[in-house]
């Protein structure tokens, strides 16, 4: 086990240098300098003192800093590991590092050679064998003359001889070492104290370990995370008044007649807070002033403690200060290391008269201040695994004559009563992204799931240090104020059935249509929990080459969710995209339930389509969507891409509430179970979870200082919520195709990456200038089909070649000759994937030529880097020679140049890569090398170039695989900045994100060794309710051959509304809805109807250009920062009019009373209790009872009326729990306006 802070601190105590030397270095304005010296060895070593029997003697090197002017050793003596002597030589092979600002000639390094021999009792006897002095600086410290190899003579005796005027005699041995400046140590100087010699293998908290064992050779810092320290209080025993009174009595108690004149008082109480790694403070400790707090303020500073928040302190009747507290918060930066500690030092500033001679009167103001440390303590947050986030931490500070990190004298008392000081605070990480356990359990295999997240730009208090005019603003490391979206791997939501047999029986009895093959037989059922073997050859030999893909949406199982009713949702619809078919938005579907199954929440609700008039279709239940993929749909050679799509792709499905147009959640299904593998038809039933992601901030107590404000330091907790389960059946029915038309989809294009122009041996026979004749001369890798597009293209070319008024015969001949040297190549390209090819370029002339290569499209480029060329050759297994330095690049030239000898042929490496996503667009890319007219290497004007060869690349875009889909919600007209965390790569040679559309999206990825990889997105804002969609490609190879992942990202821009409220209490907020060009019937919906009510609730008419005021009644039941939504929907056209993003900052209420009750666990009947409530008003009032856990607590009466000053007994009924534990239930006593009068906390223990 690694050492903790105390072990490191005890080993790293140092002796400070002389104060005069330090002062001289400061006055000389010397800067820090870093050193390392290595290759230490002692030879030759002739020692007659070592007898032949002493074979166990080892040698050790000890190194210490010394000040010759003041004859003072300082720092810490470093001791090397013992080494044995070999051939009268001792080699230590150690590297030492240190940094110092004492750049004075008097500062030297003393090296002592010590022999270690064992004693009978097991200890070792150390005997000095000689020492030497290494001078670091000359008389001119700015001259760097200290670097290099050193050869030092050893002196007899001990280094203590340096305390005497003369040195001992020189022995016949010397020490060799090398010393040099080590600039890499500058970045970690804050982790090491000055003037300390240290090796790279020592434990330095805050420094990343090195695989070489020397962490200081190329040091890497561990990532520092910001933490905040809140609600800090200091309790002094037996009380603040008695503690300080006894302290002042001890100070003022002086012998002599003048003791009565001493009036020492406490002027200020301070607290030093710093982060210490056992060696030194990482930063200068922060000094804050503590203020006395009255007993009534204890609940605020200790609000998270169950004892203080649930039980009132009725004995605290005095208003005198009882504790010291810090009203603001402190920010500290720490890293996760067990030897890192937060050090607290409590000190007082005392004020005393200057002297008797200056005390003119009793009212004299001539006083002096002095400091005294009272107590100190440490807390190691990472020494033991503990869940301290947001919880109260209590420490006992210590005093007395013990070593402390500040190196000061600490107050102690000799009284019999031990005076203890208790220290309490709340500590949590800023922007700490904690993932709910449900995320791991429910989504361990989730992929292609849309993540619902917000970017809340919070406004908080500015720290006190930032308000000083003289402070320099320091740049903080980039930490998103939102939790980063985490990519969850390459799997999909679990398809295994979790429904009971009764639920499945209800589902199968609904009468869904069966999936049958062409002969009328039911399709073979596949188990989605078992792997599916994929054999491409079996698919090729299948006689049924046509495929009818079927998706049947059968049912939806509701899962109870906070904020919505048990019958939500009522109506839904789906959006998805299959292959390169257009995106599908399904019709509205009704969730059917019967009275018999309403009592069981796990029973799936059968889906039924809704007609345009709003009636439910009484025909066949469910929704069936079909896609036919045959020779009429697939392009030539596309079949293999389609089969690859089914084998690897997961189809993402979004589920929407068709009434409110709010996203319910997302899911994904694997398409590999639609591969028939020679079967006539297959089907599979999937039951997948519908998930959404929510973000909740740290809750805060309701105090006068917190109302209406948010702390920017609140952490965010990521919650993945299961909204329901979707029952979907997939199938594939084989179909017969016309054998005469099978070739179009089955014929695979040539996979050869080498493009060889066809040799034209016969030449041109004369006659008409026909494009068909020209095309027969070339195009080895182009297979022209008699399609309509090809025929129209040929007709156009014929019209261009015919001499007319626009085109002369000479132009026609030139066009014909150009096509004669044109080679066509068909290429199937996918989004982001680089397609490699080599064009064989031959010099047909008998003279050398310099050819300039030019491309008409930037997506087709020449590979000029030799390393990149070799990478693609190895990737595509192209067995052609590779030539280094083949191309000549010149700035301003239209392309690279290459030199060709007479009749020589070379391979030109080409790469096509597109980031434009458009499946309906077929590209023709022309690439041509041009040769200088006279064959010289000088670049001439464009008109002097003559084409030598033309390569026309015909690109057929193929659909790409989407690995992950994200839906992000953001305020309108604001830049969206998001971080998407990458999954761990096996060989992360480099990760780069590239968006394809729109160009207003910026994506970048920073690679930090040892840190998680995040892709940062910046998207320009749009008006509400606009949705922006784009793709991001992530590459893990250096040359970006193919994307490792492709993400589809939707950004929904909403109007933002900030709301600050208290749990259990209703708050009102006004919204303005503006009319558009036409009259609309509008209804407003909220994402959490049980917490947000919109007035008007029903449908209302919104005239053109009119303004409608909406009233939001927000009554949340959970504290913290949350994000809710309100949609205004056109109910006639089912279109979204306006959407609002509600950024809630919900505070906890002030508790009036606290109670505790024990309730039997599972199998019990619950428990009943009573609480007495007294009306504080003089008149009769009506009150409402509310609870934040209505499933666990019910009231005898939810509404009661009592007279002024009278009491009422509230009846409580606690439901039994299925598992033991405890829960805190809040009981709200509200008035008729839902304003909270009193709040009770009941802690329920289930046994």
CSV table of C-alpha atoms in Angstrom, one decimal, residues 778-995:
chain,number,residue,atom,x,y,z
A,778,UNK,CA,-10.9,3.4,-72.9
A,779,UNK,CA,-12.5,2.7,-69.5
A,780,UNK,CA,-11.1,-0.6,-68.4
A,781,UNK,CA,-12.7,-0.2,-64.9
A,782,UNK,CA,-15.9,1.4,-66.1
A,783,UNK,CA,-18.9,-0.7,-67.1
A,784,UNK,CA,-21.4,1.6,-68.9
A,785,UNK,CA,-25.0,0.4,-68.5
A,786,UNK,CA,-27.7,1.4,-71.0
A,787,UNK,CA,-29.4,3.5,-68.3
A,788,UNK,CA,-31.4,6.6,-69.0
A,789,UNK,CA,-28.8,8.8,-67.4
A,790,UNK,CA,-26.1,7.3,-69.6
A,791,UNK,CA,-28.1,7.7,-72.8
A,792,UNK,CA,-28.9,11.3,-72.0
A,793,UNK,CA,-25.2,12.0,-71.3
A,794,UNK,CA,-24.2,10.4,-74.6
A,795,UNK,CA,-26.8,12.5,-76.4
A,796,UNK,CA,-25.5,15.6,-74.8
A,797,UNK,CA,-22.0,14.8,-75.9
A,798,UNK,CA,-23.1,14.1,-79.5
A,799,UNK,CA,-24.7,17.5,-79.6
A,800,UNK,CA,-21.5,19.1,-78.4
A,801,UNK,CA,-19.4,17.3,-81.0
A,802,UNK,CA,-21.5,18.2,-84.0
A,803,UNK,CA,-20.2,21.3,-85.8
A,804,UNK,CA,-22.8,24.0,-85.3
A,805,UNK,CA,-23.0,27.7,-84.9
A,806,UNK,CA,-21.7,27.4,-81.3
A,807,UNK,CA,-19.0,24.7,-81.8
A,808,UNK,CA,-16.6,24.5,-84.7
A,809,UNK,CA,-15.3,21.3,-86.2
A,810,UNK,CA,-11.9,22.0,-84.6
A,811,UNK,CA,-13.4,22.2,-81.2
A,812,UNK,CA,-15.2,18.9,-81.8
A,813,UNK,CA,-12.0,17.2,-82.8
A,814,UNK,CA,-10.3,18.6,-79.6
A,815,UNK,CA,-13.1,17.3,-77.5
A,816,UNK,CA,-12.8,13.9,-79.2
A,817,UNK,CA,-9.1,13.7,-78.6
A,818,UNK,CA,-9.7,14.7,-74.9
A,819,UNK,CA,-12.1,11.8,-74.5
A,820,UNK,CA,-9.7,9.5,-76.2
A,821,UNK,CA,-7.2,10.0,-73.4
A,822,UNK,CA,-9.9,9.8,-70.7
A,823,UNK,CA,-10.1,6.7,-68.4
A,824,UNK,CA,-13.2,6.3,-66.4
A,825,UNK,CA,-13.3,4.6,-63.0
A,826,UNK,CA,-16.4,3.7,-61.0
A,827,UNK,CA,-16.0,4.3,-57.2
A,828,UNK,CA,-18.3,3.5,-54.3
A,829,UNK,CA,-17.7,5.9,-51.5
A,830,UNK,CA,-19.1,6.2,-48.0
A,831,UNK,CA,-19.2,9.3,-45.8
A,832,UNK,CA,-15.8,10.0,-44.3
A,833,UNK,CA,-14.1,6.9,-45.7
A,834,UNK,CA,-11.0,7.4,-47.8
A,835,UNK,CA,-10.9,5.4,-51.1
A,836,UNK,CA,-7.4,4.7,-52.3
A,837,UNK,CA,-6.4,4.1,-55.9
A,838,UNK,CA,-3.3,4.3,-58.1
A,839,UNK,CA,-3.4,5.7,-61.6
A,840,UNK,CA,-0.7,4.3,-64.0
A,841,UNK,CA,0.7,7.4,-65.8
A,842,UNK,CA,2.8,6.7,-68.9
A,843,UNK,CA,5.0,9.2,-70.8
A,844,UNK,CA,4.2,8.5,-74.5
A,845,UNK,CA,6.9,10.8,-75.7
A,846,UNK,CA,10.5,10.0,-76.5
A,847,UNK,CA,11.7,13.0,-74.4
A,848,UNK,CA,11.5,13.4,-70.6
A,849,UNK,CA,8.5,15.3,-69.3
A,850,UNK,CA,7.6,17.2,-66.1
A,851,UNK,CA,3.9,16.6,-65.5
A,852,UNK,CA,1.7,18.7,-63.3
A,853,UNK,CA,-1.2,16.9,-61.6
A,854,UNK,CA,-4.4,18.8,-61.2
A,855,UNK,CA,-7.8,17.8,-59.8
A,856,UNK,CA,-11.1,19.6,-60.5
A,857,UNK,CA,-12.5,18.5,-57.1
A,858,UNK,CA,-10.7,18.9,-53.8
A,859,UNK,CA,-12.2,15.7,-52.5
A,860,UNK,CA,-9.9,13.8,-55.0
A,861,UNK,CA,-6.3,14.5,-54.1
A,862,UNK,CA,-2.8,13.2,-54.7
A,863,UNK,CA,-1.0,11.5,-51.8
A,864,UNK,CA,2.4,13.2,-51.7
A,865,UNK,CA,3.4,12.0,-48.2
A,866,UNK,CA,5.5,8.8,-48.4
A,867,UNK,CA,4.4,7.6,-45.0
A,868,UNK,CA,0.7,8.1,-45.9
A,869,UNK,CA,1.2,6.4,-49.2
A,870,UNK,CA,2.8,3.4,-47.5
A,871,UNK,CA,-0.1,3.3,-45.0
A,872,UNK,CA,-2.8,3.1,-47.6
A,873,UNK,CA,-0.8,0.5,-49.7
A,874,UNK,CA,-0.6,-1.7,-46.6
A,875,UNK,CA,-4.2,-1.2,-45.8
A,876,UNK,CA,-5.4,-2.1,-49.3
A,877,UNK,CA,-2.7,-4.7,-49.9
A,878,UNK,CA,-1.6,-3.1,-53.2
A,879,UNK,CA,1.6,-4.8,-54.4
A,880,UNK,CA,3.1,-1.9,-56.3
A,881,UNK,CA,6.5,-0.2,-55.7
A,882,UNK,CA,6.7,2.8,-53.3
A,883,UNK,CA,9.0,5.6,-54.3
A,884,UNK,CA,10.2,8.3,-51.9
A,885,UNK,CA,10.4,12.0,-52.8
A,886,UNK,CA,8.6,11.4,-56.0
A,887,UNK,CA,6.6,14.7,-56.1
A,888,UNK,CA,7.9,18.2,-56.3
A,889,UNK,CA,5.7,20.7,-54.4
A,890,UNK,CA,5.8,24.3,-55.1
A,891,UNK,CA,3.7,27.1,-53.6
A,892,UNK,CA,1.2,28.6,-55.9
A,893,UNK,CA,1.3,25.7,-58.4
A,894,UNK,CA,-2.0,24.0,-59.4
A,895,UNK,CA,-0.8,20.7,-58.1
A,896,UNK,CA,2.3,18.5,-57.4
A,897,UNK,CA,4.8,17.8,-60.2
A,898,UNK,CA,6.4,14.6,-61.2
A,899,UNK,CA,9.3,13.8,-63.6
A,900,UNK,CA,8.9,11.1,-66.2
A,901,UNK,CA,11.6,9.6,-68.3
A,902,UNK,CA,10.9,8.7,-72.0
A,903,UNK,CA,8.3,6.0,-72.3
A,904,UNK,CA,8.3,5.5,-68.5
A,905,UNK,CA,5.2,4.5,-66.5
A,906,UNK,CA,4.7,5.4,-62.8
A,907,UNK,CA,1.9,4.9,-60.3
A,908,UNK,CA,0.2,8.1,-59.0
A,909,UNK,CA,-1.4,7.5,-55.6
A,910,UNK,CA,-4.8,9.1,-55.3
A,911,UNK,CA,-7.3,9.4,-52.5
A,912,UNK,CA,-11.0,10.3,-52.6
A,913,UNK,CA,-12.6,11.3,-49.3
A,914,UNK,CA,-15.8,13.2,-48.9
A,915,UNK,CA,-17.5,14.7,-45.9
A,916,UNK,CA,-20.6,15.7,-47.7
A,917,UNK,CA,-23.6,13.6,-46.8
A,918,UNK,CA,-26.0,13.4,-49.7
A,919,UNK,CA,-27.1,9.9,-50.9
A,920,UNK,CA,-29.1,11.2,-53.9
A,921,UNK,CA,-26.1,12.9,-55.6
A,922,UNK,CA,-23.8,11.1,-58.0
A,923,UNK,CA,-20.4,12.8,-58.6
A,924,UNK,CA,-18.1,12.9,-61.5
A,925,UNK,CA,-14.6,14.0,-60.5
A,926,UNK,CA,-12.1,14.8,-63.3
A,927,UNK,CA,-8.4,14.5,-62.6
A,928,UNK,CA,-5.8,15.2,-65.2
A,929,UNK,CA,-2.1,15.5,-65.3
A,930,UNK,CA,-0.8,18.3,-67.5
A,931,UNK,CA,2.5,18.4,-69.2
A,932,UNK,CA,4.6,21.4,-70.1
A,933,UNK,CA,4.6,22.1,-73.9
A,934,UNK,CA,8.3,22.0,-74.3
A,935,UNK,CA,9.0,19.4,-71.6
A,936,UNK,CA,10.8,21.7,-69.2
A,937,UNK,CA,10.2,21.8,-65.5
A,938,UNK,CA,9.2,25.5,-65.4
A,939,UNK,CA,5.6,26.2,-64.7
A,940,UNK,CA,3.9,28.1,-67.5
A,941,UNK,CA,0.6,29.7,-67.9
A,942,UNK,CA,-2.5,27.6,-68.1
A,943,UNK,CA,-2.9,28.0,-71.9
A,944,UNK,CA,0.5,26.5,-72.4
A,945,UNK,CA,-0.5,23.2,-70.7
A,946,UNK,CA,-1.6,20.2,-72.7
A,947,UNK,CA,-3.3,17.3,-71.1
A,948,UNK,CA,-1.4,14.0,-71.2
A,949,UNK,CA,-4.1,11.8,-69.5
A,950,UNK,CA,-7.4,12.3,-67.9
A,951,UNK,CA,-8.9,10.1,-65.2
A,952,UNK,CA,-12.6,10.5,-64.7
A,953,UNK,CA,-13.8,9.1,-61.3
A,954,UNK,CA,-17.5,8.4,-61.2
A,955,UNK,CA,-18.5,8.3,-57.5
A,956,UNK,CA,-21.6,6.4,-56.3
A,957,UNK,CA,-22.3,7.4,-52.7
A,958,UNK,CA,-23.2,4.5,-50.4
A,959,UNK,CA,-25.0,4.8,-47.1
A,960,UNK,CA,-23.0,5.0,-44.0
A,961,UNK,CA,-23.5,3.5,-40.6
A,962,UNK,CA,-24.6,5.7,-37.7
A,963,UNK,CA,-23.0,4.4,-34.5
A,964,UNK,CA,-24.6,6.9,-32.1
A,965,UNK,CA,-27.4,9.4,-32.2
A,966,UNK,CA,-27.6,12.4,-29.8
A,967,UNK,CA,-30.4,14.9,-29.2
A,968,UNK,CA,-29.2,18.0,-27.5
A,969,UNK,CA,-31.5,20.8,-26.2
A,970,UNK,CA,-30.2,24.4,-26.0
A,971,UNK,CA,-31.5,27.9,-25.6
A,972,UNK,CA,-32.1,29.7,-28.9
A,973,UNK,CA,-29.7,32.1,-30.6
A,974,UNK,CA,-26.9,31.0,-28.4
A,975,UNK,CA,-23.8,29.0,-29.2
A,976,UNK,CA,-24.0,25.4,-28.1
A,977,UNK,CA,-20.8,24.1,-26.6
A,978,UNK,CA,-20.8,20.4,-25.7
A,979,UNK,CA,-18.3,17.7,-24.8
A,980,UNK,CA,-18.8,14.2,-26.0
A,981,UNK,CA,-16.6,11.7,-24.2
A,982,UNK,CA,-15.1,9.0,-26.4
A,983,UNK,CA,-15.0,5.3,-25.4
A,984,UNK,CA,-11.6,3.9,-24.6
A,985,UNK,CA,-9.6,3.1,-27.7
A,986,UNK,CA,-7.3,0.2,-27.9
A,987,UNK,CA,-4.6,2.1,-29.8
A,988,UNK,CA,-5.4,5.8,-29.6
A,989,UNK,CA,-2.9,7.2,-32.1
A,990,UNK,CA,-5.0,10.3,-32.5
A,991,UNK,CA,-8.7,11.2,-32.4
A,992,UNK,CA,-10.2,13.9,-34.5
A,993,UNK,CA,-13.8,14.9,-35.1
A,994,UNK,CA,-15.0,16.2,-38.4
A,995,UNK,CA,-18.6,17.5,-39.0
